[in-house]
Amino acid sequence: MQDIEPTNANQNIISMLALEQIDNGIILIDQNHKIVLWNNWLAETSGIHARDALNKTLPELFPKCIKGRLLQSIDYALQQQLSSMLSSSLNRHVLPLHKQSSVESEDDISVAQSIVVKPTIDDDDNCYCLVHISDVTEMNKREALLKQRGEDLKLLAHDKVISELRIRSIIDNTLDSIITFDINGKIISRNPSTSKIFCISNGFKGDLYLQEFILDLEANKGESIESVMDSKGYTSCNVRKSWPEATGKRMDKRIFPLEISVTPLDAENELTFTAVIRDISQRKQSEDKLTKLAQNDSLTGLANRSLFYSQLEHLILRTRRNHIPSTLLLIDLDHFKQINDNMGHNIGDEVLKFVARTLACSIRDIDLAARLGGDEFAVILEGSGDSTEVHHLVERVSQSLSTTLDIDSYEVGISASIGAAHFNADVKNSEHLIKCADVAMYYAKEKGRDNFQFYTQQLRQISEVKESLEHSLHDSLKNKEFTLYYQPQFNIKTKKIVGAEALLRWNHPKFGLVQPDSFIPLLEQTGLIKQVGTWVLKEACQQCTAWLENNLVCSDFVMAVNVSGRQIKTIETANLISSVLDDTGLHYKNLEIELTESTLMEGHRKPDEILQELKKTGVGISIDDFGTGYSSLSYLKKFPIDNLKIDKSFVDDINESSDSATIVNTIINLAQNLNLTVIAEGVEDKKTLDYLAFHHCDLVQGYFFAKPMSAEDFEVFVQNYQTNMK
Amino acid sequence: MSQYMLSDINLDTLTELFNIGIGQAAASLSDMINENVELSVPHVSCKTMKDAETEIDNEDWKQLSAIKQMFEGDFSGNALLIFPEKDSLALVRRLLDSDISIDEISELEEDVLLEVGNIILNACFYSISNILECKIAGEIPTHSRGNCRQLFSSSGIDSDSIILQLSMKFSIPNHDVHGVISFLMSMNALQKLISLLDQYVAKLSV
């Protein structure tokens, strides 16, 4: 070894020096066929020490048994730079090499050899011949092992020298820790990264055990490192095992997460293991950071929608197992859009942050508050079976959210509507649960906002009916389930029937007669309002024509038809009215369109445009529910309105509240001054009627005279009434 | 096949060179297994890869076993020794001791084929470089399986390239195995070979 001057050999040859210790034979032969490298393994197997081999030729060392094929290959390499390989099968024992057959036995066995002969040239163009001898005595065993270890290691079979170097370099340079240990966990060898990862000082000399460094393998996979090391278990588990997340302990006692995989290696009848260990603490940190980013709302720091959903799913699964009821709250800020629109998004954001803080403070650690988006928040109260406890909590949250904030010298009044739903093991799924809380929340909003509502049996029925209605609504027009009811209107002085309001009723095959306030919003939501509205107009006009023709009613009888906001938005409404009048032969003076104030004001088009168009058809225009909306005096003057209809809520209160009475009184005066007919609806008793008569209200409508009725009943009623009048 | 640039006299010269090399290879093989291995005088031809593919595209030559050895030096390329796969196993069996089991044979097949290929190809390289006085360094052989196209295409030469092909017969007692050696070279490498052959012929005729 020392006999070679490194300067004479090229880099390749110097690298070969590192192979002194490997389990293969390496011979380097110069141009004069003299041996210049004879490694340890050869010294051991041939019994010829390097100092005796160097500067000799192979035939000199083995005068009797060296075979022609090897010498020819060396000739080829030195003269023509041809590489050769000698199969162990055809050249079983080229060199007389021996080794102990096993640790116990002292018998020598002959080493079967697979040989590669390669030319190699140094920097000075000197040609050398490299003879690489692999021990293939246990070829079959080795081949099985190689197959198991995968394709890339097959390299070894062809060019063991290079691949040994490569593998060495990989092991030394990888950032992962690679260690081999015996069945007791005692570490036999480790690569440089091992010291870095586990903070093992450079000079450390004592024995190390795997168990000192890896803490909780069994916790991760239900399988301990010991079970892998158990030699009995070996046959069943002689494949690679890995633990993607285990806990490691550095020499300085610091704990860190790591990934480990262990491969058993049965070499030379001794079972050892190779472990590859990766420090994943950085990866975990960035994972945690990413998770936080991905699962938290950036504005409020609360959980975001996706974390909320996944937590809710988990809780539902847990609830199914442990039967402990929990509660879901949905929280929606009232009029948040207006805060945003009127005061700017900065103020809006501050409001959201306040809500987030309030929620976070109000709940326990195990509960989860989330922002689902916009001004919508959710809270999961885990294990909150006690309804009164939850009730108090919800009440407290509701109260804290009903406050006035002082933000950037703005006074921002906020309030929230909260819907709550308890759930137990019988909960269907997260979607259904959220829907329940949603229903409760909307109910809270309907009740006038700034309150909370629990999802109850009653609410469930309402929502079920609503859902079912929504489904059946589509077929109802086709199935002729809609019908019109008529409520007569009377002249307060003459007591004569002067008109009727057409009211839509839905005769549901299952639920019977459904009230308009429960299905009109549905019609509007589903867009069916257009078709149904058209039908109502036609039906009412046809009916009116029939009654006029039969002389049931007087010739100035007026049929009042309600037109919804959705309908009025379309330009065709005026055209529709004209064509219906044409089709039914009804005179325009017999038709009156009732619009609510909100219908006029919420429309996209300007109210005067809508009204002017309607007015062109000649029909009367009545403002419904007057007094409840904007009640702008200017439009009364500006718009071509014929009637004002005083809202039922004022009429109801005439006798109880002097304020209502005053309002009614004022409206009547106002209408008369503006030359408008005024009609009071919801007249239910004699006292109210007297009051209205006294204040010169023109027309009345209400249960005191007649409730809405079907066309047939209406006809009977009119005939009876007229008979009685006479 | 003289239309592909190699003159008749060049082809004859090559046949002679290869014959010498293969003779040596046969001697080496015989020596190794202590039985008489005969290798026929090779038939040397020069053709496009496409022609070579069609020529050996018969039933026996569907699945092939090939020993490939890269060479470089004055001219570079790949040399392939190709056998039909079923013959390759028979050859291995004949070459190995009879007491080796069938299981072991398949394990050792590749190893043995590599050496047989190595001996024959090295002999050809040796003979060419020695006689034409040029340098060719040979790499360690590798073994591959597949059809003709797959074997050729892995050498990165397109199907219009010219290949130098040697057909020959292995005779081992009671068995004949046909094999083909293909030298896959770039046009430049082939030109170089031709000029070396021309020089050699010129020297002989002086």
PDB file of C-alpha atoms in Angstrom, chain A residues 12-176:
ATOM      1  CA  ASN A  12      -9.138   6.991  -9.817  1.00  0.00           C
ATOM      2  CA  ILE A  13      -6.377   4.907  -8.350  1.00  0.00           C
ATOM      3  CA  ILE A  14      -6.196   6.996  -5.193  1.00  0.00           C
ATOM      4  CA  SER A  15      -9.873   6.355  -4.732  1.00  0.00           C
ATOM      5  CA  MET A  16      -9.107   2.689  -4.934  1.00  0.00           C
ATOM      6  CA  LEU A  17      -6.915   3.021  -1.855  1.00  0.00           C
ATOM      7  CA  ALA A  18     -10.055   3.643   0.101  1.00  0.00           C
ATOM      8  CA  LEU A  19     -11.122   0.191  -0.929  1.00  0.00           C
ATOM      9  CA  GLU A  20      -8.464  -1.395   1.178  1.00  0.00           C
ATOM     10  CA  GLN A  21     -11.071  -2.411   3.715  1.00  0.00           C
ATOM     11  CA  ILE A  22     -13.787  -3.692   1.435  1.00  0.00           C
ATOM     12  CA  ASP A  23     -14.950  -7.229   1.253  1.00  0.00           C
ATOM     13  CA  ASN A  24     -13.635  -7.779  -2.250  1.00  0.00           C
ATOM     14  CA  GLY A  25     -10.299  -8.404  -3.808  1.00  0.00           C
ATOM     15  CA  ILE A  26      -8.577  -5.552  -5.606  1.00  0.00           C
ATOM     16  CA  ILE A  27      -5.390  -6.029  -7.592  1.00  0.00           C
ATOM     17  CA  LEU A  28      -3.770  -3.267  -9.579  1.00  0.00           C
ATOM     18  CA  ILE A  29      -1.230  -4.375 -12.160  1.00  0.00           C
ATOM     19  CA  ASP A  30       1.125  -2.084 -14.039  1.00  0.00           C
ATOM     20  CA  GLN A  31       2.266  -2.253 -17.664  1.00  0.00           C
ATOM     21  CA  ASN A  32       4.994  -4.682 -16.743  1.00  0.00           C
ATOM     22  CA  HIS A  33       2.415  -7.009 -15.260  1.00  0.00           C
ATOM     23  CA  LYS A  34       3.751  -6.223 -11.791  1.00  0.00           C
ATOM     24  CA  ILE A  35       1.281  -6.003  -8.922  1.00  0.00           C
ATOM     25  CA  VAL A  36       1.114  -2.513  -7.425  1.00  0.00           C
ATOM     26  CA  LEU A  37      -1.952  -2.928  -5.212  1.00  0.00           C
ATOM     27  CA  TRP A  38      -2.945  -5.983  -3.209  1.00  0.00           C
ATOM     28  CA  ASN A  39      -5.639  -5.270  -0.698  1.00  0.00           C
ATOM     29  CA  ASN A  40      -6.312  -6.723   2.722  1.00  0.00           C
ATOM     30  CA  TRP A  41      -9.034  -9.058   1.607  1.00  0.00           C
ATOM     31  CA  LEU A  42      -6.627 -10.724  -0.814  1.00  0.00           C
ATOM     32  CA  ALA A  43      -3.965 -10.944   1.846  1.00  0.00           C
ATOM     33  CA  GLU A  44      -6.455 -12.723   4.080  1.00  0.00           C
ATOM     34  CA  THR A  45      -7.856 -15.102   1.515  1.00  0.00           C
ATOM     35  CA  SER A  46      -4.638 -15.940  -0.297  1.00  0.00           C
ATOM     36  CA  GLY A  47      -2.373 -15.979   2.724  1.00  0.00           C
ATOM     37  CA  ILE A  48       0.058 -13.768   0.811  1.00  0.00           C
ATOM     38  CA  HIS A  49       0.809 -10.479   2.500  1.00  0.00           C
ATOM     39  CA  ALA A  50       0.833  -7.305   0.417  1.00  0.00           C
ATOM     40  CA  ARG A  51       4.560  -6.794   0.908  1.00  0.00           C
ATOM     41  CA  ASP A  52       5.160 -10.223  -0.628  1.00  0.00           C
ATOM     42  CA  ALA A  53       2.776  -9.647  -3.498  1.00  0.00           C
ATOM     43  CA  LEU A  54       3.845  -6.204  -4.608  1.00  0.00           C
ATOM     44  CA  ASN A  55       6.159  -5.975  -7.592  1.00  0.00           C
ATOM     45  CA  LYS A  56       5.512  -9.578  -8.494  1.00  0.00           C
ATOM     46  CA  THR A  57       3.426 -10.891 -11.390  1.00  0.00           C
ATOM     47  CA  LEU A  58       0.434 -13.122 -10.833  1.00  0.00           C
ATOM     48  CA  PRO A  59       2.061 -16.219 -12.431  1.00  0.00           C
ATOM     49  CA  GLU A  60       5.013 -15.639 -10.096  1.00  0.00           C
ATOM     50  CA  LEU A  61       2.730 -15.701  -7.080  1.00  0.00           C
ATOM     51  CA  PHE A  62       0.653 -18.663  -8.295  1.00  0.00           C
ATOM     52  CA  PRO A  63       2.920 -20.601 -10.647  1.00  0.00           C
ATOM     53  CA  LYS A  64       0.681 -23.646 -10.796  1.00  0.00           C
ATOM     54  CA  CYS A  65      -2.898 -22.678 -10.726  1.00  0.00           C
ATOM     55  CA  ILE A  66      -3.284 -19.339 -12.462  1.00  0.00           C
ATOM     56  CA  LYS A  67      -5.539 -19.844 -15.439  1.00  0.00           C
ATOM     57  CA  GLY A  68      -5.000 -18.679 -18.997  1.00  0.00           C
ATOM     58  CA  ARG A  69      -8.272 -16.803 -19.184  1.00  0.00           C
ATOM     59  CA  LEU A  70      -7.301 -14.325 -16.429  1.00  0.00           C
ATOM     60  CA  LEU A  71      -3.860 -13.738 -17.911  1.00  0.00           C
ATOM     61  CA  GLN A  72      -5.355 -13.231 -21.345  1.00  0.00           C
ATOM     62  CA  SER A  73      -7.820 -10.709 -19.911  1.00  0.00           C
ATOM     63  CA  ILE A  74      -4.956  -8.837 -18.227  1.00  0.00           C
ATOM     64  CA  ASP A  75      -3.107  -8.837 -21.552  1.00  0.00           C
ATOM     65  CA  TYR A  76      -6.206  -7.505 -23.308  1.00  0.00           C
ATOM     66  CA  ALA A  77      -6.541  -4.764 -20.727  1.00  0.00           C
ATOM     67  CA  LEU A  78      -2.905  -3.691 -20.740  1.00  0.00           C
ATOM     68  CA  GLN A  79      -2.366  -3.951 -24.487  1.00  0.00           C
ATOM     69  CA  GLN A  80      -5.733  -3.087 -25.995  1.00  0.00           C
ATOM     70  CA  GLN A  81      -7.627  -1.596 -23.097  1.00  0.00           C
ATOM     71  CA  LEU A  82     -10.319  -4.183 -23.414  1.00  0.00           C
ATOM     72  CA  SER A  83     -12.409  -4.929 -20.364  1.00  0.00           C
ATOM     73  CA  SER A  84     -13.244  -8.490 -19.482  1.00  0.00           C
ATOM     74  CA  MET A  85     -15.382 -10.279 -17.057  1.00  0.00           C
ATOM     75  CA  LEU A  86     -14.882 -13.760 -15.778  1.00  0.00           C
ATOM     76  CA  SER A  87     -17.982 -15.541 -14.720  1.00  0.00           C
ATOM     77  CA  SER A  88     -17.696 -17.514 -11.524  1.00  0.00           C
ATOM     78  CA  SER A  89     -19.612 -20.334 -13.204  1.00  0.00           C
ATOM     79  CA  LEU A  90     -17.093 -20.838 -15.930  1.00  0.00           C
ATOM     80  CA  ASN A  91     -13.995 -19.962 -13.928  1.00  0.00           C
ATOM     81  CA  ARG A  92     -14.890 -21.239 -10.508  1.00  0.00           C
ATOM     82  CA  HIS A  93     -11.684 -20.751  -8.617  1.00  0.00           C
ATOM     83  CA  VAL A  94      -9.271 -18.732 -10.673  1.00  0.00           C
ATOM     84  CA  LEU A  95      -6.994 -17.791  -7.802  1.00  0.00           C
ATOM     85  CA  PRO A  96      -6.421 -20.161  -4.895  1.00  0.00           C
ATOM     86  CA  LEU A  97      -8.320 -18.138  -2.309  1.00  0.00           C
ATOM     87  CA  HIS A  98      -9.763 -19.561   0.880  1.00  0.00           C
ATOM     88  CA  LYS A  99     -11.782 -18.423   3.789  1.00  0.00           C
ATOM     89  CA  GLN A 100     -13.285 -19.878   6.914  1.00  0.00           C
ATOM     90  CA  SER A 101     -16.563 -21.531   6.080  1.00  0.00           C
ATOM     91  CA  SER A 102     -18.221 -20.042   9.171  1.00  0.00           C
ATOM     92  CA  VAL A 103     -17.379 -18.301  12.400  1.00  0.00           C
ATOM     93  CA  GLU A 104     -17.689 -21.516  14.395  1.00  0.00           C
ATOM     94  CA  SER A 105     -15.869 -23.798  12.012  1.00  0.00           C
ATOM     95  CA  GLU A 106     -12.197 -23.588  11.283  1.00  0.00           C
ATOM     96  CA  ASP A 107     -12.533 -25.451   7.993  1.00  0.00           C
ATOM     97  CA  ASP A 108     -11.434 -23.502   5.006  1.00  0.00           C
ATOM     98  CA  ILE A 109     -13.509 -23.354   1.895  1.00  0.00           C
ATOM     99  CA  SER A 110     -12.435 -22.280  -1.529  1.00  0.00           C
ATOM    100  CA  VAL A 111     -13.720 -18.876  -2.576  1.00  0.00           C
ATOM    101  CA  ALA A 112     -15.744 -18.817  -5.782  1.00  0.00           C
ATOM    102  CA  GLN A 113     -14.788 -15.713  -7.720  1.00  0.00           C
ATOM    103  CA  SER A 114     -16.448 -13.417 -10.178  1.00  0.00           C
ATOM    104  CA  ILE A 115     -13.791 -11.210 -11.724  1.00  0.00           C
ATOM    105  CA  VAL A 116     -13.848  -7.973 -13.611  1.00  0.00           C
ATOM    106  CA  VAL A 117     -10.714  -6.897 -15.412  1.00  0.00           C
ATOM    107  CA  LYS A 118     -10.566  -3.259 -16.446  1.00  0.00           C
ATOM    108  CA  PRO A 119      -7.901  -1.112 -18.038  1.00  0.00           C
ATOM    109  CA  THR A 120      -7.268   2.188 -16.314  1.00  0.00           C
ATOM    110  CA  ILE A 121      -4.960   5.002 -17.322  1.00  0.00           C
ATOM    111  CA  ASP A 122      -3.372   7.535 -15.025  1.00  0.00           C
ATOM    112  CA  ASP A 123      -2.594  11.176 -15.774  1.00  0.00           C
ATOM    113  CA  ASP A 124       0.757  10.307 -17.305  1.00  0.00           C
ATOM    114  CA  ASP A 125      -0.852   7.894 -19.764  1.00  0.00           C
ATOM    115  CA  ASN A 126       0.451   4.895 -17.889  1.00  0.00           C
ATOM    116  CA  CYS A 127      -1.848   1.985 -18.371  1.00  0.00           C
ATOM    117  CA  TYR A 128      -2.818  -0.127 -15.392  1.00  0.00           C
ATOM    118  CA  CYS A 129      -4.992  -3.150 -15.153  1.00  0.00           C
ATOM    119  CA  LEU A 130      -7.489  -3.327 -12.340  1.00  0.00           C
ATOM    120  CA  VAL A 131      -8.574  -6.784 -11.275  1.00  0.00           C
ATOM    121  CA  HIS A 132     -11.611  -6.803  -9.087  1.00  0.00           C
ATOM    122  CA  ILE A 133     -12.517 -10.086  -7.474  1.00  0.00           C
ATOM    123  CA  SER A 134     -15.913 -10.629  -5.870  1.00  0.00           C
ATOM    124  CA  ASP A 135     -16.543 -13.465  -3.510  1.00  0.00           C
ATOM    125  CA  VAL A 136     -19.594 -15.238  -4.915  1.00  0.00           C
ATOM    126  CA  THR A 137     -19.393 -18.335  -2.760  1.00  0.00           C
ATOM    127  CA  GLU A 138     -22.787 -17.503  -1.450  1.00  0.00           C
ATOM    128  CA  MET A 139     -23.974 -16.369  -4.818  1.00  0.00           C
ATOM    129  CA  ASN A 140     -27.503 -17.660  -4.505  1.00  0.00           C
ATOM    130  CA  LYS A 141     -28.018 -16.127  -1.122  1.00  0.00           C
ATOM    131  CA  ARG A 142     -26.512 -12.906  -2.247  1.00  0.00           C
ATOM    132  CA  GLU A 143     -28.586 -12.788  -5.404  1.00  0.00           C
ATOM    133  CA  ALA A 144     -31.768 -13.236  -3.430  1.00  0.00           C
ATOM    134  CA  LEU A 145     -30.698 -10.387  -1.214  1.00  0.00           C
ATOM    135  CA  LEU A 146     -29.885  -8.228  -4.159  1.00  0.00           C
ATOM    136  CA  LYS A 147     -33.243  -8.847  -5.739  1.00  0.00           C
ATOM    137  CA  GLN A 148     -34.905  -7.873  -2.529  1.00  0.00           C
ATOM    138  CA  ARG A 149     -32.939  -4.697  -2.276  1.00  0.00           C
ATOM    139  CA  GLY A 150     -34.032  -3.609  -5.658  1.00  0.00           C
ATOM    140  CA  GLU A 151     -32.859  -2.948  -9.094  1.00  0.00           C
ATOM    141  CA  ASP A 152     -30.366  -0.199  -8.424  1.00  0.00           C
ATOM    142  CA  LEU A 153     -28.195  -2.377  -6.284  1.00  0.00           C
ATOM    143  CA  LYS A 154     -27.798  -4.737  -9.224  1.00  0.00           C
ATOM    144  CA  LEU A 155     -25.100  -2.355 -10.275  1.00  0.00           C
ATOM    145  CA  LEU A 156     -22.994  -4.100  -7.725  1.00  0.00           C
ATOM    146  CA  ALA A 157     -23.018  -7.280  -9.732  1.00  0.00           C
ATOM    147  CA  HIS A 158     -21.525  -5.581 -12.751  1.00  0.00           C
ATOM    148  CA  ASP A 159     -19.232  -2.986 -11.446  1.00  0.00           C
ATOM    149  CA  LYS A 160     -18.819  -3.437  -7.769  1.00  0.00           C
ATOM    150  CA  VAL A 161     -15.834  -1.154  -7.492  1.00  0.00           C
ATOM    151  CA  ILE A 162     -17.576   1.943  -8.769  1.00  0.00           C
ATOM    152  CA  SER A 163     -20.842   1.290  -7.032  1.00  0.00           C
ATOM    153  CA  GLU A 164     -19.135   0.632  -3.685  1.00  0.00           C
ATOM    154  CA  LEU A 165     -17.545   4.026  -4.040  1.00  0.00           C
ATOM    155  CA  ARG A 166     -20.818   5.569  -5.024  1.00  0.00           C
ATOM    156  CA  ILE A 167     -22.703   4.043  -2.152  1.00  0.00           C
ATOM    157  CA  ARG A 168     -19.975   5.046   0.302  1.00  0.00           C
ATOM    158  CA  SER A 169     -20.188   8.576  -0.987  1.00  0.00           C
ATOM    159  CA  ILE A 170     -23.952   8.605  -0.736  1.00  0.00           C
ATOM    160  CA  ILE A 171     -23.868   7.308   2.829  1.00  0.00           C
ATOM    161  CA  ASP A 172     -21.249   9.849   3.850  1.00  0.00           C
ATOM    162  CA  ASN A 173     -22.906  12.795   2.224  1.00  0.00           C
ATOM    163  CA  THR A 174     -26.587  12.254   2.762  1.00  0.00           C
ATOM    164  CA  LEU A 175     -28.296  14.526   5.272  1.00  0.00           C
ATOM    165  CA  ASP A 176     -30.102  11.537   6.708  1.00  0.00           C
TER     166      ASP A 176
END
